[in-house]
PDB file of C-alpha atoms in Angstrom:
ATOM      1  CA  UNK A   1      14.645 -68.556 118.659  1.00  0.00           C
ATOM      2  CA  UNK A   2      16.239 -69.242 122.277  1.00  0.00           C
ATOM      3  CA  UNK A   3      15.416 -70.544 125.490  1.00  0.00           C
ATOM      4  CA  UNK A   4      17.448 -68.672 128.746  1.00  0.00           C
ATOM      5  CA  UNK A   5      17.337 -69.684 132.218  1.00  0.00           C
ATOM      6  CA  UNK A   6      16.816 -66.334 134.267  1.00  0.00           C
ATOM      7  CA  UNK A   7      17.548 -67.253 138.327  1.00  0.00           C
ATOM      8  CA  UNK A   8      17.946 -63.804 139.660  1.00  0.00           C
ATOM      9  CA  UNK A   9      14.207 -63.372 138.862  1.00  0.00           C
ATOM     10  CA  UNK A  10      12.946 -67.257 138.796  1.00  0.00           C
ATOM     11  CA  UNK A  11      12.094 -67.061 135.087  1.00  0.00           C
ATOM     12  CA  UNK A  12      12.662 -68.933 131.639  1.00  0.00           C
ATOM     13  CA  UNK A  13      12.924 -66.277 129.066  1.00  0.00           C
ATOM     14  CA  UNK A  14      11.587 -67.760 125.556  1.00  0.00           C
ATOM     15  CA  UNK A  15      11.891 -65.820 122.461  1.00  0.00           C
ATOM     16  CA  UNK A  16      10.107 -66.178 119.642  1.00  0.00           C
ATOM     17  CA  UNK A  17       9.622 -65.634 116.035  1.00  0.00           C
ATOM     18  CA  UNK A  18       6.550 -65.363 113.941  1.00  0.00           C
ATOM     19  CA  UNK A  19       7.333 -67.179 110.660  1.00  0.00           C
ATOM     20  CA  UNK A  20       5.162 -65.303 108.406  1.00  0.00           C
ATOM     21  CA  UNK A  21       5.312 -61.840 109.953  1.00  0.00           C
ATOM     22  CA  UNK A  22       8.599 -61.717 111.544  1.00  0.00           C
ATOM     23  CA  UNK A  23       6.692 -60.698 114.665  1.00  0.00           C
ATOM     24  CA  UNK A  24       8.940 -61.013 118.179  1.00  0.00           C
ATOM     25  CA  UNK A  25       7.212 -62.791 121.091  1.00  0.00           C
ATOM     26  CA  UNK A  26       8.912 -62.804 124.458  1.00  0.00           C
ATOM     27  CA  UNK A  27       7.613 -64.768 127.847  1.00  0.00           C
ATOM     28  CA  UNK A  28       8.842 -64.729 131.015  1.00  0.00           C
ATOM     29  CA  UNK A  29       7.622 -68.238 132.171  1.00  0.00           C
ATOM     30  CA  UNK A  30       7.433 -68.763 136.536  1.00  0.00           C
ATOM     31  CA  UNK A  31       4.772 -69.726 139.014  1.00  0.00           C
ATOM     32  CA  UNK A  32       3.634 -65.892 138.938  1.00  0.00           C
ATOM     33  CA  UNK A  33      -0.147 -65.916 139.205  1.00  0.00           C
ATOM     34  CA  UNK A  34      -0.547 -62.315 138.119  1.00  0.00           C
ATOM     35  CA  UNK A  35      -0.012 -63.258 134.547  1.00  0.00           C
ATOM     36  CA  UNK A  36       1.051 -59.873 132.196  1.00  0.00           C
ATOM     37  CA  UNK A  37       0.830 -58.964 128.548  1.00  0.00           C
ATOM     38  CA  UNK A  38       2.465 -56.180 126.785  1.00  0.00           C
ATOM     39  CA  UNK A  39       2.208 -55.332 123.311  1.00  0.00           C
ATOM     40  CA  UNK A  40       4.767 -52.597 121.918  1.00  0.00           C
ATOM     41  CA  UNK A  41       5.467 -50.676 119.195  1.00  0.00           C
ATOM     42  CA  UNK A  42       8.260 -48.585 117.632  1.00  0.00           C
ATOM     43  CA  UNK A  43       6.478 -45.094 116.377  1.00  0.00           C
ATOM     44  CA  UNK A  44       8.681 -42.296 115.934  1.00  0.00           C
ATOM     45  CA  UNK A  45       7.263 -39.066 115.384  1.00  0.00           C
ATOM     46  CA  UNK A  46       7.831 -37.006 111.969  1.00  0.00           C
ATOM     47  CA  UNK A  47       6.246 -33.671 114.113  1.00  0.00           C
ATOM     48  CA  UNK A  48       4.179 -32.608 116.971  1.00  0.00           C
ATOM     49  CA  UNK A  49       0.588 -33.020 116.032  1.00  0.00           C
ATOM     50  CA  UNK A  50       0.607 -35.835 118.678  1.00  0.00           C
ATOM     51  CA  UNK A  51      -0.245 -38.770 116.423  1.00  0.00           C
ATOM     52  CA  UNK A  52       1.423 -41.382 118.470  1.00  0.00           C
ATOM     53  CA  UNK A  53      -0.837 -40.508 121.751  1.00  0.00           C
ATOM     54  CA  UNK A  54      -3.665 -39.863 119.377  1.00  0.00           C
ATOM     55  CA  UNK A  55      -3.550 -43.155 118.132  1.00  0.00           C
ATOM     56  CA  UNK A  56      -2.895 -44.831 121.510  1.00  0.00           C
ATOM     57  CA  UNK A  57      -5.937 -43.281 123.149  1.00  0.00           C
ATOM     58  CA  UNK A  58      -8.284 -43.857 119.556  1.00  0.00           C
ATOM     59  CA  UNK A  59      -7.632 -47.636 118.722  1.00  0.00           C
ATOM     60  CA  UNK A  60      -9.203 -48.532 122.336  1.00  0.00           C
ATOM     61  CA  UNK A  61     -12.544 -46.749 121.168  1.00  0.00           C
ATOM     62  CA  UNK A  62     -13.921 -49.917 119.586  1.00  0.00           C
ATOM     63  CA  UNK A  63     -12.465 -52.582 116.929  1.00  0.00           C
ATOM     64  CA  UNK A  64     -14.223 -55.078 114.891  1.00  0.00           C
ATOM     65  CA  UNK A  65     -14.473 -58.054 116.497  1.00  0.00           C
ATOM     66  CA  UNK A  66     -15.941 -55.554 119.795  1.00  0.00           C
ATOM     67  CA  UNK A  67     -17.618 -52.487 118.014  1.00  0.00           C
ATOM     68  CA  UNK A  68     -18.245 -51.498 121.240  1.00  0.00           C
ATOM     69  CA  UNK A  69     -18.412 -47.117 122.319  1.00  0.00           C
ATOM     70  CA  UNK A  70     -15.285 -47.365 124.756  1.00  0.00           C
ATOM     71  CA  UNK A  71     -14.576 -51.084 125.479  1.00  0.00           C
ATOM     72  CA  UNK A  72     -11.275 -49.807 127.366  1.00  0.00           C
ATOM     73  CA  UNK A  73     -14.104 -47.769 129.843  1.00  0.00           C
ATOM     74  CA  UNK A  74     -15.893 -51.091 130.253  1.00  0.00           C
ATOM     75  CA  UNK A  75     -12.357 -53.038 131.152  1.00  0.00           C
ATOM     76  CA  UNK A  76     -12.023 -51.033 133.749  1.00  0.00           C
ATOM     77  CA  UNK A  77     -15.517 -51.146 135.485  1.00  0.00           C
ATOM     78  CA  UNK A  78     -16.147 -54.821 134.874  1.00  0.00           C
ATOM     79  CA  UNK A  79     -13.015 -56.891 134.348  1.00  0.00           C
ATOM     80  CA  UNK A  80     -10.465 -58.369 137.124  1.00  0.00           C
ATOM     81  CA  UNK A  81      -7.539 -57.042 135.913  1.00  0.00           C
ATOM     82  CA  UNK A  82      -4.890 -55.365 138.276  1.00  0.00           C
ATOM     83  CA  UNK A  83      -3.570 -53.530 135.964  1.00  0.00           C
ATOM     84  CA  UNK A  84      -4.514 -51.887 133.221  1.00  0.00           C
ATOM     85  CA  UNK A  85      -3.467 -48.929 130.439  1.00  0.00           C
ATOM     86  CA  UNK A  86      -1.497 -47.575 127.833  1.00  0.00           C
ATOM     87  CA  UNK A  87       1.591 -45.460 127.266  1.00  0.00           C
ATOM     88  CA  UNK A  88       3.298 -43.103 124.560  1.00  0.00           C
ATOM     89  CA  UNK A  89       6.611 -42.535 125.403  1.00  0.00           C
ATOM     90  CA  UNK A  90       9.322 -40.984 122.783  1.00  0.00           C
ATOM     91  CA  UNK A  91      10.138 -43.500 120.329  1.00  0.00           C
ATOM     92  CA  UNK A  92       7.173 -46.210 121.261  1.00  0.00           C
ATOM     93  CA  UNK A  93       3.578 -47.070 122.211  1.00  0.00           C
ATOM     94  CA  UNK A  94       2.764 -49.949 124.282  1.00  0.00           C
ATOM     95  CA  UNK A  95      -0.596 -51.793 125.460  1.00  0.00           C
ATOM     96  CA  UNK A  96       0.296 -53.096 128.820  1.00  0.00           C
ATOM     97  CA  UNK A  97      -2.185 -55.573 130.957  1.00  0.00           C
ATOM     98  CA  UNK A  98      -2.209 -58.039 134.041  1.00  0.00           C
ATOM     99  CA  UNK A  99      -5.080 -60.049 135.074  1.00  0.00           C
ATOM    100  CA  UNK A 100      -4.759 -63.196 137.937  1.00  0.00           C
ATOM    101  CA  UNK A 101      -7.490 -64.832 136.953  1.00  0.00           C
ATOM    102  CA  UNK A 102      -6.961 -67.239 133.043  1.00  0.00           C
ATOM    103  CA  UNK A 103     -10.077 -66.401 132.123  1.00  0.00           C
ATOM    104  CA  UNK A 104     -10.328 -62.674 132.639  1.00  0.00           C
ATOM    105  CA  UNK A 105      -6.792 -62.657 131.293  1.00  0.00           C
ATOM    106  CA  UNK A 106      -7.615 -64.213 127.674  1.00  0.00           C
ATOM    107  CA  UNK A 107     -10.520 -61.888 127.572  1.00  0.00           C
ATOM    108  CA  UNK A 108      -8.548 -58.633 127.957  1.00  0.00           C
ATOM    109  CA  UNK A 109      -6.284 -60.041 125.221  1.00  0.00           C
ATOM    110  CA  UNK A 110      -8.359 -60.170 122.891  1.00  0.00           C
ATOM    111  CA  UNK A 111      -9.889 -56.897 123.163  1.00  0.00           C
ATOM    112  CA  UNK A 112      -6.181 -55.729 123.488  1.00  0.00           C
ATOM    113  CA  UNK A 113      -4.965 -57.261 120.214  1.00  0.00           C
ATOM    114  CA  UNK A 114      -7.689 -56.310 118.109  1.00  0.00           C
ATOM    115  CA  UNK A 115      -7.875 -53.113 119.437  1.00  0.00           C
ATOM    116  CA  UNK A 116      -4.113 -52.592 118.062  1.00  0.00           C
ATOM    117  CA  UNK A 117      -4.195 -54.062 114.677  1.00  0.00           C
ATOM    118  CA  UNK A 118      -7.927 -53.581 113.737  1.00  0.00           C
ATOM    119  CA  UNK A 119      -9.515 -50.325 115.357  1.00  0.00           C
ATOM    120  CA  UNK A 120     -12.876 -48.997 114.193  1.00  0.00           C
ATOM    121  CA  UNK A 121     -11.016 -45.519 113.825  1.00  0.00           C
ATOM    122  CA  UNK A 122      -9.294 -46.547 111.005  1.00  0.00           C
ATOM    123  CA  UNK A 123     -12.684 -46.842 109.185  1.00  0.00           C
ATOM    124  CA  UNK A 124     -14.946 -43.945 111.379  1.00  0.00           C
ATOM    125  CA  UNK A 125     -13.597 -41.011 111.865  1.00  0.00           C
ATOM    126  CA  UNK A 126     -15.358 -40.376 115.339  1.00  0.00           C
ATOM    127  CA  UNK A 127     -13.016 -41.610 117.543  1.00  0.00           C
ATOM    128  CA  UNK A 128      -9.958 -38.968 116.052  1.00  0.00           C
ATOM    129  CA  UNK A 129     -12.094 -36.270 116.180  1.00  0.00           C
ATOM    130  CA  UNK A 130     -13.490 -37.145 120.384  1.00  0.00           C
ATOM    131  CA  UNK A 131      -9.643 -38.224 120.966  1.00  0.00           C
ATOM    132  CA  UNK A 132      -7.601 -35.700 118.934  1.00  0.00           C
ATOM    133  CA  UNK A 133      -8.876 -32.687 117.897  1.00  0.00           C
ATOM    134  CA  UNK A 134     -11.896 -31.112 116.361  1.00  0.00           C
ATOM    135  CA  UNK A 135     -13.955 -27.628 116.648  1.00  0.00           C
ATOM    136  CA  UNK A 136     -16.602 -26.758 118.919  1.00  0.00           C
ATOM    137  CA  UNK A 137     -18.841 -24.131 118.780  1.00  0.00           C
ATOM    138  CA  UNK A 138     -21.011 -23.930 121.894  1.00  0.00           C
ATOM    139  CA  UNK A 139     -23.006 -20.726 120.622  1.00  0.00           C
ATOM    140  CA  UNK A 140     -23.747 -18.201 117.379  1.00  0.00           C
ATOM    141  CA  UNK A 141     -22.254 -15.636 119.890  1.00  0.00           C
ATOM    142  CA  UNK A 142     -18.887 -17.368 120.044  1.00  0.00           C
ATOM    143  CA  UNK A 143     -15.784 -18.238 118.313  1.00  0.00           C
ATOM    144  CA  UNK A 144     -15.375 -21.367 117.421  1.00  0.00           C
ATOM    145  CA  UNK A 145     -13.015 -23.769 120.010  1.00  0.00           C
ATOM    146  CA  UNK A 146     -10.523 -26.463 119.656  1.00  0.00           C
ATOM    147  CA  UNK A 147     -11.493 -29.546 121.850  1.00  0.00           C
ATOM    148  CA  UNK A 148     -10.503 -33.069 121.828  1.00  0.00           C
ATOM    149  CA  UNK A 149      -9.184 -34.890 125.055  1.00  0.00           C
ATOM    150  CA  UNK A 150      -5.122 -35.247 123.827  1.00  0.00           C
ATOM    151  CA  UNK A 151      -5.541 -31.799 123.013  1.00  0.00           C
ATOM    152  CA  UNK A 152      -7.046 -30.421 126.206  1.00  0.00           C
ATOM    153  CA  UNK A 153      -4.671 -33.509 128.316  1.00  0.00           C
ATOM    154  CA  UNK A 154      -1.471 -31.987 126.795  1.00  0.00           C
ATOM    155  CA  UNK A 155      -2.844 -28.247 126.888  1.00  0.00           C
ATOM    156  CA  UNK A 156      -2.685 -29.051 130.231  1.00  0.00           C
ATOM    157  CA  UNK A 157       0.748 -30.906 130.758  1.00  0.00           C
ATOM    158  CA  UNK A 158       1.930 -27.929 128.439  1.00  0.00           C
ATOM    159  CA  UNK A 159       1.335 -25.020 131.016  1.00  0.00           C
ATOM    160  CA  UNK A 160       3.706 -26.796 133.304  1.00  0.00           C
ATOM    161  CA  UNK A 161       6.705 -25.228 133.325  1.00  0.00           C
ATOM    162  CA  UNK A 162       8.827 -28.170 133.750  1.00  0.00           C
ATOM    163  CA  UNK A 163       7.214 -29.143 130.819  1.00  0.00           C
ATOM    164  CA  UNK A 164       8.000 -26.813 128.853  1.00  0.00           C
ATOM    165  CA  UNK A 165      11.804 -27.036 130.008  1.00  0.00           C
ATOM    166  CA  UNK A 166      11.784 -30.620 129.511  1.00  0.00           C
ATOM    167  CA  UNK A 167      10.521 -29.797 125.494  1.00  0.00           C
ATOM    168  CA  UNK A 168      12.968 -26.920 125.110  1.00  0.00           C
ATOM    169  CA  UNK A 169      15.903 -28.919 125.776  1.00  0.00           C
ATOM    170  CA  UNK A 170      15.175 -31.646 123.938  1.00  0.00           C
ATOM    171  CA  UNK A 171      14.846 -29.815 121.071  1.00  0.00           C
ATOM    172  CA  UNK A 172      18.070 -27.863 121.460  1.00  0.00           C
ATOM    173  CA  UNK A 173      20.092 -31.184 122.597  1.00  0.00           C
ATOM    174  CA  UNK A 174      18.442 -32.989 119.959  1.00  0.00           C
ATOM    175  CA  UNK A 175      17.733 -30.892 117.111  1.00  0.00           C
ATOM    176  CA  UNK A 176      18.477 -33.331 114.199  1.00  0.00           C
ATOM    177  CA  UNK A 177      16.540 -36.352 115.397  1.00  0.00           C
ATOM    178  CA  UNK A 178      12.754 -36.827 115.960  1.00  0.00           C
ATOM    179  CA  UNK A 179      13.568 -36.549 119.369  1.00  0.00           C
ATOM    180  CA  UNK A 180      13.308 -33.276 119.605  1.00  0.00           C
ATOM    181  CA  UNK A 181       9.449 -33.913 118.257  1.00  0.00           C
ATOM    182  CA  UNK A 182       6.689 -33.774 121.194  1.00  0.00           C
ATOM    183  CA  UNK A 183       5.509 -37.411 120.928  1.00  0.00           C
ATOM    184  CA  UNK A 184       2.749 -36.207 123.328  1.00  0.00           C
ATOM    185  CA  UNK A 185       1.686 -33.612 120.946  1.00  0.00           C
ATOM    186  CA  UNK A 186       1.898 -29.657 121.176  1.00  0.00           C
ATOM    187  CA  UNK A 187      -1.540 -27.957 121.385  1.00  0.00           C
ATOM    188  CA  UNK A 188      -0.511 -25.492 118.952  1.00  0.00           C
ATOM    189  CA  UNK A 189       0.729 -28.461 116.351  1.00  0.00           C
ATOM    190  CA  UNK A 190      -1.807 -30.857 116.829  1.00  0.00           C
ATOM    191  CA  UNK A 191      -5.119 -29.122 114.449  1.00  0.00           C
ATOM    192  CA  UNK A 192      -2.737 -29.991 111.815  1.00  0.00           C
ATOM    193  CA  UNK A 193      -2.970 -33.610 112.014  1.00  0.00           C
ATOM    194  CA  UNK A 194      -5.577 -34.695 109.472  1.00  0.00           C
ATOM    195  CA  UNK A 195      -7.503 -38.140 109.321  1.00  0.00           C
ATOM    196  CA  UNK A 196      -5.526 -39.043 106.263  1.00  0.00           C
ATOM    197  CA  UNK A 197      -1.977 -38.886 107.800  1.00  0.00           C
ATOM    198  CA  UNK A 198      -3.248 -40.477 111.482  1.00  0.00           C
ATOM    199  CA  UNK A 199      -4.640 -43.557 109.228  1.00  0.00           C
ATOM    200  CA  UNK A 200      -1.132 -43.855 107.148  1.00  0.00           C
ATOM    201  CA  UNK A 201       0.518 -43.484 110.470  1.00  0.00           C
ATOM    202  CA  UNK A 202      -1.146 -46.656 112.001  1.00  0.00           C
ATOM    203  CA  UNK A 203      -0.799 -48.325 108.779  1.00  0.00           C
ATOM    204  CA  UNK A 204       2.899 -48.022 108.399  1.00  0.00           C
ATOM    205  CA  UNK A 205       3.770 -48.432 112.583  1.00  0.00           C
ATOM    206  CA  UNK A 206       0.814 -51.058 113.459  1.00  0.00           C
ATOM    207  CA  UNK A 207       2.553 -54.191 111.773  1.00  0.00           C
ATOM    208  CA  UNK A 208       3.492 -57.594 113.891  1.00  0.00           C
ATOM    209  CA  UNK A 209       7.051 -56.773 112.149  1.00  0.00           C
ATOM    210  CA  UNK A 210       7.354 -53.434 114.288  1.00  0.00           C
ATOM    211  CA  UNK A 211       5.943 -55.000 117.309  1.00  0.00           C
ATOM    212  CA  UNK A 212       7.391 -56.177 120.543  1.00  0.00           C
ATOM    213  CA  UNK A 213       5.090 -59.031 122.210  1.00  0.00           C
ATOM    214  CA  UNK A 214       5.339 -59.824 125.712  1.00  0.00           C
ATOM    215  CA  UNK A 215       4.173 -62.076 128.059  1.00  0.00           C
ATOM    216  CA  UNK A 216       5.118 -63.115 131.762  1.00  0.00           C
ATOM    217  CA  UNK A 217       3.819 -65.184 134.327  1.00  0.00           C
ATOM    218  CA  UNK A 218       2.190 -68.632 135.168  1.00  0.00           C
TER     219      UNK A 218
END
């Protein structure tokens, strides 16, 4: 699409489009050696169940082409990257990565991109349930608990007061837009997310078309 000569940061930008997808690629090309790779995408929340940061922490629990437990576990113990994660912010979700070494680097992308777009959770519902939310019952003398780790992880961030701030005011200051949704997910909203809508959530926000692609380095 266009080719732009970058010199305060020693880069070509090229920008790209997929012809059959209409899926945007970006790369930063210099003599970097610690090549990066991003993968974004827009996903704006409808509530609070936490679906975006559900989704984000369940797609890297095993995809097709690596059926593997926790292959994002595994990345971090065994590959080279130096850096490595993934982030739900307000309005998107992105798959970050950077990895010196062309190899290690083509590896991680793989697992990365079919991680994204072809997730075992969309066909097992294991990985919701151990990443989002499900009920626990330890003993016969004991009420029945709500687990899950986005549910315990933002059970947590919620009993921070400047949390809990942070959420009020958004929702005041931005009461007729999904930003006033918590894209994190609200322990008290998030047992109401069901498989059924997390699946037609990845369906409709997991598409090249809604993706940013990026790549930078050598």
């Amino acid at each position: 699409v266009s080719k732009k000569e970058l010199n305060d940061i020693g880069s070509v930008l090229f920008e790209y489009e997929h012809l059959k997808s209409k899926g945007k690629v970006a790369y930063l090309k210099n003599d970097d050696t610690n090549c990066c790779f991003a993968i974004g995408f827009r996903t704006l929340p409808q509530d609070s169940t936490g679906v975006c940061h559900i989704i984000e922490h369940s797609v890297l629990c095993g995809s097709e082409k690596y059926p593997l437990k926790e292959p994002f576990v595994n990345l971090l113990k065994t590959s080279l990257a130096t850096f490595l994660n993934a982030f739900t912010a307000y309005d998107w979700t992105m798959y970050p990565f950077a990895s010196q070494t062309p190899k290690d680097f083509d590896n991680i992308l793989s697992i990365y991109l079919d991680a994204v777009f072809n997730p075992l959770s969309m066909k097992d519902p294991k990985p919701f349930l151990q990443e989002g939310w499900h009920l626990e019952l330890n003993s016969k003398d004991e009420l029945p608990q709500y687990k899950g780790v986005v549910y315990n992880e933002m059970k947590g961030a919620m009993s921070s007061v400047d949390e809990v701030l942070t959420q009020s005011t958004l929702e005041a200051m931005y009461k007729d837009t999904f930003y006033r949704f918590n894209s994190g997910g609200d322990p008290d909203v998030i047992p109401e997310l069901t498989y059924e809508q997390y699946k037609a959530f990845h369906k409709k926000h997991y598409t090249p078309q809604n993706a940013m692609t990026y790549f930078y380095g050598d």
